[in-house]
Coordinates of C-alpha atoms in Angstrom, one line a residue:
X1 CA 0.1 0.5 0.0
X2 CA 1.5 3.8 -1.6
X3 CA 1.2 6.3 1.8
X4 CA -0.3 9.0 1.6
X5 CA 2.7 11.3 3.1
X6 CA 0.5 14.8 4.4
X7 CA 1.8 18.3 5.5
X8 CA -0.2 20.3 8.0
X9 CA -0.2 24.3 8.1
X10 CA -1.8 25.8 11.2
X11 CA -0.5 28.5 13.5
X12 CA -3.0 26.4 16.6
X13 CA -0.6 23.5 17.9
X14 CA -3.9 22.0 18.8
X15 CA -5.7 22.3 15.5
X16 CA -1.9 20.1 14.4
X17 CA -2.6 17.6 17.3
X18 CA -6.3 17.0 17.2
X19 CA -5.9 17.0 12.9
X20 CA -2.8 14.4 13.2
X21 CA -4.7 12.0 15.7
X22 CA -7.3 11.8 13.3
X23 CA -4.8 10.8 10.5
X24 CA -2.8 8.8 13.1
X25 CA -5.5 6.2 12.9
X26 CA -5.5 6.0 8.5
X27 CA -2.9 2.9 8.1
X28 CA -2.3 4.1 4.0
X29 CA -1.0 8.0 5.5
X30 CA 1.2 9.9 7.2
X31 CA 1.8 12.6 8.0
X32 CA 5.6 14.0 7.1
X33 CA 5.9 18.0 8.4
X34 CA 3.5 20.5 10.1
X35 CA 4.6 25.0 10.7
X36 CA 2.9 27.0 12.2
X37 CA 3.4 29.8 9.8
X38 CA 3.4 30.4 5.5
X39 CA 6.6 31.2 4.9
X40 CA 7.9 27.8 7.2
X41 CA 5.3 25.5 5.0
X42 CA 6.8 26.5 1.7
X43 CA 9.8 26.5 3.5
X44 CA 10.1 22.2 4.5
X45 CA 8.2 21.1 2.3
X46 CA 10.3 21.7 -0.6
X47 CA 11.9 19.3 1.7
X48 CA 8.8 17.3 3.0
X49 CA 7.7 16.5 -0.3
X50 CA 4.3 15.6 1.0
X51 CA 1.6 14.4 -1.2
X52 CA -1.2 16.1 0.2
X53 CA -0.8 19.7 2.4
X54 CA -3.5 20.4 4.7
X55 CA -3.9 24.4 4.8
X56 CA -5.5 26.7 7.0
X57 CA -6.0 29.9 5.7
X58 CA -5.8 32.3 8.4
X59 CA -2.1 32.6 9.1
X60 CA 0.2 35.0 10.6
X61 CA 2.3 36.7 8.4
X62 CA 1.7 34.5 4.5
X63 CA -1.4 33.3 4.9
X64 CA -2.9 30.1 3.2
X65 CA -3.7 31.7 0.0
X66 CA -0.2 33.1 -0.9
X67 CA 1.1 30.6 0.8
X68 CA -0.3 28.0 -2.0
X69 CA 0.7 30.2 -4.3
X70 CA 4.6 29.5 -3.7
X71 CA 4.2 26.3 -2.5
X72 CA 2.2 25.2 -6.0
X73 CA 5.1 26.8 -7.4
X74 CA 7.4 24.9 -6.2
X75 CA 6.0 21.9 -5.9
X76 CA 2.6 21.0 -8.7
X77 CA 2.3 17.7 -7.9
X78 CA 1.8 18.3 -4.5
X79 CA -2.4 17.9 -3.6
X80 CA -3.5 21.6 -1.1
X81 CA -6.9 21.1 1.1
X82 CA -7.5 25.3 2.5
X83 CA -9.1 24.6 5.7
X84 CA -10.4 27.6 6.8
X85 CA -13.7 28.3 9.9
X86 CA -14.5 30.5 6.9
X87 CA -17.0 28.6 3.8
X88 CA -18.2 31.5 2.1
X89 CA -18.2 31.1 -2.0
X90 CA -15.0 33.5 -2.3
X91 CA -12.6 32.1 0.2
X92 CA -13.1 28.7 -2.7
X93 CA -12.8 31.0 -5.6
X94 CA -9.1 32.5 -3.9
X95 CA -8.4 28.8 -2.2
X96 CA -8.8 27.7 -6.1
X97 CA -7.1 29.9 -7.6
X98 CA -4.2 29.8 -5.5
X99 CA -3.6 26.0 -6.4
X100 CA -6.0 24.3 -4.1
X101 CA -7.6 21.4 -5.0
X102 CA -10.4 21.1 -2.2
X103 CA -11.4 22.9 0.1
X104 CA -12.9 21.4 4.7
X105 CA -14.2 23.8 6.8
X106 CA -13.9 23.2 10.0
X107 CA -15.6 21.7 12.2
X108 CA -15.0 19.3 10.0
X109 CA -14.6 14.9 11.4
X110 CA -12.2 12.9 10.5
X111 CA -13.8 10.9 8.0
X112 CA -14.7 14.1 6.7
X113 CA -10.9 14.5 6.5
X114 CA -9.8 11.0 5.0
X115 CA -12.1 11.1 2.4
X116 CA -10.7 14.2 1.6
X117 CA -7.1 13.2 1.1
X118 CA -7.6 10.0 -0.1
X119 CA -9.6 11.1 -3.0
X120 CA -7.5 14.9 -3.5
X121 CA -3.9 12.0 -3.6
X122 CA -6.1 9.5 -5.6
X123 CA -6.0 12.0 -8.6
X124 CA -3.1 14.2 -8.1
X125 CA -1.6 10.5 -8.7
X126 CA -4.2 9.8 -12.0
X127 CA -2.8 13.1 -13.4
X128 CA 0.8 12.7 -13.1
X129 CA 0.3 9.5 -14.9
X130 CA -1.1 11.5 -17.8
X131 CA 0.9 14.4 -17.4
X132 CA 3.8 11.3 -18.1
X133 CA 1.9 10.1 -20.9
X134 CA 1.1 6.8 -19.3
X135 CA -2.5 7.1 -18.5
X136 CA -4.1 8.7 -22.3
X137 CA -6.4 5.9 -23.2
X138 CA -7.0 7.8 -26.2
X139 CA -4.4 8.0 -27.6
X140 CA -4.2 6.1 -29.4
X141 CA -7.9 4.8 -30.3
X142 CA -9.5 6.3 -33.9
X143 CA -11.6 9.3 -32.4
X144 CA -15.4 9.0 -32.3
X145 CA -18.5 10.1 -33.2
X146 CA -20.6 9.3 -30.2
X147 CA -24.2 10.0 -29.8
X148 CA -25.5 12.4 -27.0
X149 CA -28.4 11.5 -24.4
X150 CA -29.5 14.7 -22.3
X151 CA -31.8 13.7 -20.3
X152 CA -34.7 16.4 -19.4
X153 CA -37.4 18.2 -16.7
X154 CA -37.6 21.7 -15.5
X155 CA -39.9 19.8 -12.8
X156 CA -38.4 17.8 -10.3
X157 CA -39.2 14.7 -9.5
X158 CA -39.6 12.5 -12.0
X159 CA -37.5 10.1 -11.3
X160 CA -34.6 11.8 -14.0
X161 CA -31.5 10.7 -12.5
X162 CA -32.8 7.1 -11.7
X163 CA -33.3 6.6 -15.7
X164 CA -30.4 8.2 -16.1
X165 CA -28.6 5.8 -14.5
X166 CA -30.3 2.6 -15.5
X167 CA -30.6 3.7 -19.3
X168 CA -26.4 4.4 -20.2
X169 CA -26.1 1.2 -18.0
X170 CA -29.0 -0.7 -20.1
X171 CA -26.8 1.3 -23.5
X172 CA -23.5 0.0 -22.7
X173 CA -25.5 -3.6 -22.6
X174 CA -27.4 -3.4 -25.5
X175 CA -25.2 -1.9 -27.6
X176 CA -21.5 -3.1 -26.2
X177 CA -19.7 0.3 -26.9
X178 CA -18.8 2.4 -25.1
X179 CA -20.9 4.9 -22.5
X180 CA -20.4 7.6 -20.0
X181 CA -23.2 9.3 -17.4
X182 CA -22.3 12.7 -16.7
X183 CA -24.3 14.2 -13.4
X184 CA -24.7 18.6 -14.4
X185 CA -27.2 18.2 -12.1
X186 CA -23.9 20.6 -10.9
X187 CA -25.7 21.6 -7.6
X188 CA -28.1 17.9 -6.5
X189 CA -26.9 16.1 -8.7
X190 CA -27.4 11.5 -7.1
X191 CA -25.9 9.5 -9.6
X192 CA -22.7 8.9 -8.0
X193 CA -24.7 8.2 -4.2
X194 CA -27.6 5.8 -6.7
X195 CA -24.6 4.1 -8.8
X196 CA -23.0 4.1 -4.6
X197 CA -19.6 5.7 -6.1
X198 CA -18.2 7.7 -2.4
X199 CA -15.0 9.5 -2.6
X200 CA -14.7 10.3 -6.5
X201 CA -13.5 13.4 -8.5
X202 CA -15.7 14.8 -9.8
X203 CA -16.5 17.8 -12.8
X204 CA -15.6 20.5 -10.2
X205 CA -11.7 18.9 -10.1
X206 CA -11.9 19.6 -13.9
X207 CA -11.7 23.0 -13.0
X208 CA -8.2 24.9 -12.1
X209 CA -7.1 22.4 -15.1
X210 CA -7.0 23.6 -18.9
X211 CA -9.3 22.0 -20.2
X212 CA -10.0 23.9 -23.0
X213 CA -6.5 23.9 -24.4
X214 CA -5.8 20.0 -22.8
X215 CA -9.8 17.3 -22.7
X216 CA -7.4 15.0 -22.1
X217 CA -7.4 15.6 -18.3
X218 CA -10.9 15.0 -17.7
X219 CA -9.9 10.8 -18.2
X220 CA -8.5 11.6 -14.8
X221 CA -12.2 12.4 -13.4
X222 CA -13.9 10.0 -14.6
X223 CA -14.4 6.6 -12.2
X224 CA -15.6 3.1 -14.2
X225 CA -18.3 1.4 -12.8
X226 CA -18.9 -2.7 -12.1
X227 CA -21.7 -2.4 -15.3
X228 CA -18.9 -1.4 -17.3
X229 CA -20.2 2.9 -17.5
X230 CA -17.9 5.3 -17.2
X231 CA -19.1 7.7 -14.7
X232 CA -18.2 11.7 -14.0
X233 CA -20.2 12.9 -11.0
X234 CA -21.2 16.6 -10.5
X235 CA -19.3 18.1 -7.4
X236 CA -19.6 17.7 -4.5
X237 CA -20.8 20.9 -2.8
X238 CA -22.8 23.9 -3.9
X239 CA -19.3 26.0 -3.5
X240 CA -17.3 23.4 -5.8
X241 CA -20.4 23.8 -8.1
X242 CA -20.9 27.5 -8.7
X243 CA -17.3 27.7 -9.9
X244 CA -17.7 25.5 -13.8
X245 CA -18.6 27.6 -16.5
X246 CA -20.2 26.5 -19.1
X247 CA -16.3 26.9 -21.1
X248 CA -15.9 24.0 -19.7
X249 CA -18.7 21.8 -20.1
X250 CA -18.9 23.1 -23.9
X251 CA -15.8 21.4 -23.4
X252 CA -15.9 18.5 -21.5
X253 CA -18.7 16.8 -23.5
X254 CA -17.3 17.9 -27.0
X255 CA -13.9 15.9 -25.6
X256 CA -16.2 12.7 -24.6
X257 CA -18.3 13.2 -27.7
X258 CA -14.8 11.8 -29.0
X259 CA -13.7 8.9 -26.7
X260 CA -17.1 7.7 -26.3
X261 CA -20.5 5.5 -28.3
X262 CA -22.6 7.3 -26.3
X263 CA -22.6 10.0 -23.7
X264 CA -25.5 10.2 -21.7
X265 CA -26.3 13.7 -19.1
X266 CA -28.7 14.0 -15.9
X267 CA -29.4 16.9 -15.8
X268 CA -29.9 20.3 -13.3
X269 CA -34.8 21.2 -13.2
X270 CA -34.1 24.7 -15.0
X271 CA -32.6 27.0 -18.2
X272 CA -29.2 27.9 -17.2
X273 CA -27.2 28.5 -20.3
X274 CA -24.7 24.6 -19.5
X275 CA -27.9 23.3 -19.7
X276 CA -29.1 25.3 -23.2
X277 CA -25.8 24.5 -24.5
X278 CA -25.3 20.9 -24.7
X279 CA -29.4 20.9 -25.3
X280 CA -28.1 22.3 -28.5
X281 CA -25.0 19.5 -27.8
X282 CA -27.7 16.7 -28.1
X283 CA -28.5 14.1 -30.9
X284 CA -31.4 13.2 -28.5
X285 CA -33.0 15.3 -25.8
X286 CA -35.2 12.9 -23.1
X287 CA -38.2 14.7 -22.0
X288 CA -39.1 13.2 -18.8
X289 CA -42.9 13.6 -17.5
X290 CA -45.4 11.9 -14.6
X291 CA -49.5 11.6 -14.5
X292 CA -50.3 14.8 -12.9
X293 CA -51.9 18.7 -14.2
X294 CA -48.2 20.4 -12.5
X295 CA -45.6 18.7 -14.8
X296 CA -47.8 18.1 -18.1
X297 CA -47.1 22.3 -17.4
X298 CA -43.8 21.7 -17.2
X299 CA -43.9 19.5 -19.5
X300 CA -45.7 21.8 -22.0
X301 CA -43.9 24.6 -21.6
X302 CA -40.5 22.6 -22.8
X303 CA -41.7 20.8 -25.9
X304 CA -42.3 25.1 -26.9
X305 CA -38.7 26.7 -25.4
X306 CA -37.1 23.3 -26.9
X307 CA -39.5 24.0 -30.4
X308 CA -38.6 27.3 -30.4
X309 CA -35.4 26.3 -30.2
X310 CA -35.0 24.4 -33.3
X311 CA -34.4 21.6 -31.1
X312 CA -38.2 19.4 -31.3
X313 CA -36.8 16.6 -33.8
X314 CA -34.7 15.6 -31.0
X315 CA -37.6 14.9 -27.8
X316 CA -38.2 11.9 -26.8
X317 CA -40.9 11.5 -24.4
X318 CA -41.1 9.6 -21.2
X319 CA -42.9 8.7 -18.8
X320 CA -41.6 7.7 -15.2
X321 CA -44.2 6.0 -13.1
X322 CA -47.0 4.7 -14.8
X323 CA -50.3 4.1 -13.2
X324 CA -53.9 3.6 -14.3
X325 CA -55.4 6.5 -11.6
X326 CA -53.3 8.9 -13.1
X327 CA -54.1 11.1 -17.1
X328 CA -54.6 8.5 -19.7
X329 CA -51.2 8.3 -21.6
X330 CA -54.0 9.6 -24.7
X331 CA -55.0 12.3 -22.8
X332 CA -51.5 13.3 -22.5
X333 CA -50.0 13.0 -26.5
X334 CA -53.0 14.5 -26.9
X335 CA -51.7 17.5 -24.8
X336 CA -48.7 18.1 -25.7
X337 CA -49.6 16.9 -29.5
X338 CA -46.4 14.5 -29.2
X339 CA -46.4 10.9 -28.8
X340 CA -44.8 9.4 -26.0
X341 CA -41.7 7.4 -26.9
X342 CA -41.6 4.8 -23.8
X343 CA -44.1 4.1 -20.7
X344 CA -42.0 3.3 -17.7
X345 CA -44.4 1.5 -14.9
X346 CA -44.6 2.6 -11.8
X347 CA -42.9 -0.4 -9.4
X348 CA -41.8 1.8 -6.2
X349 CA -40.7 -1.8 -4.8
X350 CA -37.8 -2.0 -7.2
X351 CA -37.0 1.0 -7.9
X352 CA -36.9 1.9 -3.8
X353 CA -34.6 -1.4 -2.8
X354 CA -31.6 -0.3 -5.9
X355 CA -31.3 3.3 -4.7
X356 CA -30.5 1.9 -1.5
X357 CA -28.7 -0.7 -2.1
X358 CA -26.7 1.2 -4.2
X359 CA -26.9 -0.9 -7.4
X360 CA -29.2 -0.4 -10.2
X361 CA -32.6 -1.9 -11.1
X362 CA -31.8 -3.5 -14.6
X363 CA -28.4 -5.1 -12.9
X364 CA -30.3 -6.3 -10.1
X365 CA -33.6 -7.1 -11.2
X366 CA -33.4 -7.8 -15.0
X367 CA -36.2 -9.9 -15.4
X368 CA -38.8 -6.8 -13.4
X369 CA -40.9 -4.7 -16.4
X370 CA -39.6 -1.7 -15.6
X371 CA -37.0 -2.8 -16.3
X372 CA -37.5 -4.3 -18.9
X373 CA -38.8 -1.2 -20.3
X374 CA -35.7 0.8 -19.2
X375 CA -34.1 -2.0 -21.8
X376 CA -37.0 -1.0 -24.6
X377 CA -35.9 2.1 -24.6
X378 CA -31.7 1.7 -25.2
X379 CA -32.5 -0.2 -27.6
X380 CA -34.4 2.9 -28.9
X381 CA -31.8 4.9 -27.7
X382 CA -29.0 3.3 -29.4
X383 CA -30.1 3.0 -33.1
X384 CA -27.5 4.4 -34.9
X385 CA -27.5 8.9 -35.6
X386 CA -28.7 10.4 -38.2
X387 CA -27.1 12.8 -37.8
X388 CA -23.9 13.4 -40.4
X389 CA -21.8 10.7 -39.1
X390 CA -18.3 11.9 -41.0
X391 CA -19.1 15.0 -38.4
X392 CA -16.2 14.8 -35.1
X393 CA -16.8 18.2 -33.6
X394 CA -19.9 20.0 -32.5
X395 CA -19.7 24.1 -31.4
X396 CA -21.8 25.0 -28.8
X397 CA -24.0 28.4 -29.2
X398 CA -22.5 30.8 -28.4
X399 CA -25.0 32.5 -25.8
X400 CA -28.3 30.4 -26.0
X401 CA -29.6 32.8 -23.0
X402 CA -29.6 35.6 -25.5
X403 CA -31.5 33.7 -28.3
X404 CA -34.5 31.9 -26.4
X405 CA -34.6 35.5 -25.5
X406 CA -35.3 36.8 -28.4
X407 CA -37.2 33.7 -29.7
X408 CA -40.0 35.1 -26.9
X409 CA -40.3 38.6 -27.8

């Protein structure tokens, strides 16, 4: 087992002792040094060569931000975690700009500390391999022209994420091709929960990277699910999500399209610039709905917006939790002036068990009716694209929000 070398920087001795006590019980970690000032940390880290530096932000003299900037230049391979009593967005932005990989707000638990140390160290090590060319899976592989399938609804609670996870796995099983699942519900994504992923890299880890010029760094943030699907999880906190820009996502999705045969995207329930860009880049848009009036209203509005943006031909209406006491399928189709692509039956027991176990029902309960419907949807979604197969790159709209509002005038 390769030890994670940790260096602690805090002007309070009792805090340093608490952290050392926390880490003492972690078999894969060792404390290789400590410092009480920023200047001392810069000097000692050069010789200690830690994997992870726990840096308090409020230090006498040279503060944690300044010390992080200098250490990042001296030891670019080290992962810095800023520690502070402040959890404001401005502090997080400054820390990330200074080279910090993550941010812990006091007080934190021993579990939170250990998970953070392991996560940032794992990312730093994967990045080192990537930079020296030992882990570039796309280097000798011909660029793909993957199909982008986006699940969208402006109404929460329609089961979009559960369907996204199971659909991605079903597409991989049906097509026997490479599939990646991307969680772009940046502030509240649950893909990692449903797939039972802990302590993984996320979209936020790409913020500090030059993803526009070197999108291959995305590979270091992908997590492999045992089903064969690769996954890019949503940020662990809303503060980290705020750092992700539309430009990051444009580069991310554009690159994943060249690496995978299918890119399945789960989205947040609103018309953000990020979502509008992804909808523009998508080959198919799965619009989720349910059999109630509020959802019907939201779905009708969604279809109108997508149609105004010239995306109507991409729409695949999927009714989730079909039941006999809701608005009938015939009435839904008449109201929306669009036929359903699929209707997934209600099976609360199967779905709830799969979510609580962290095992998608298309793997654990293949014979269930809900699984059969997902596999049928996967067959439909995995058909060949109708677009020009010679096109290997998609360009996102310059400003889809302006486009949207200009159409509404």
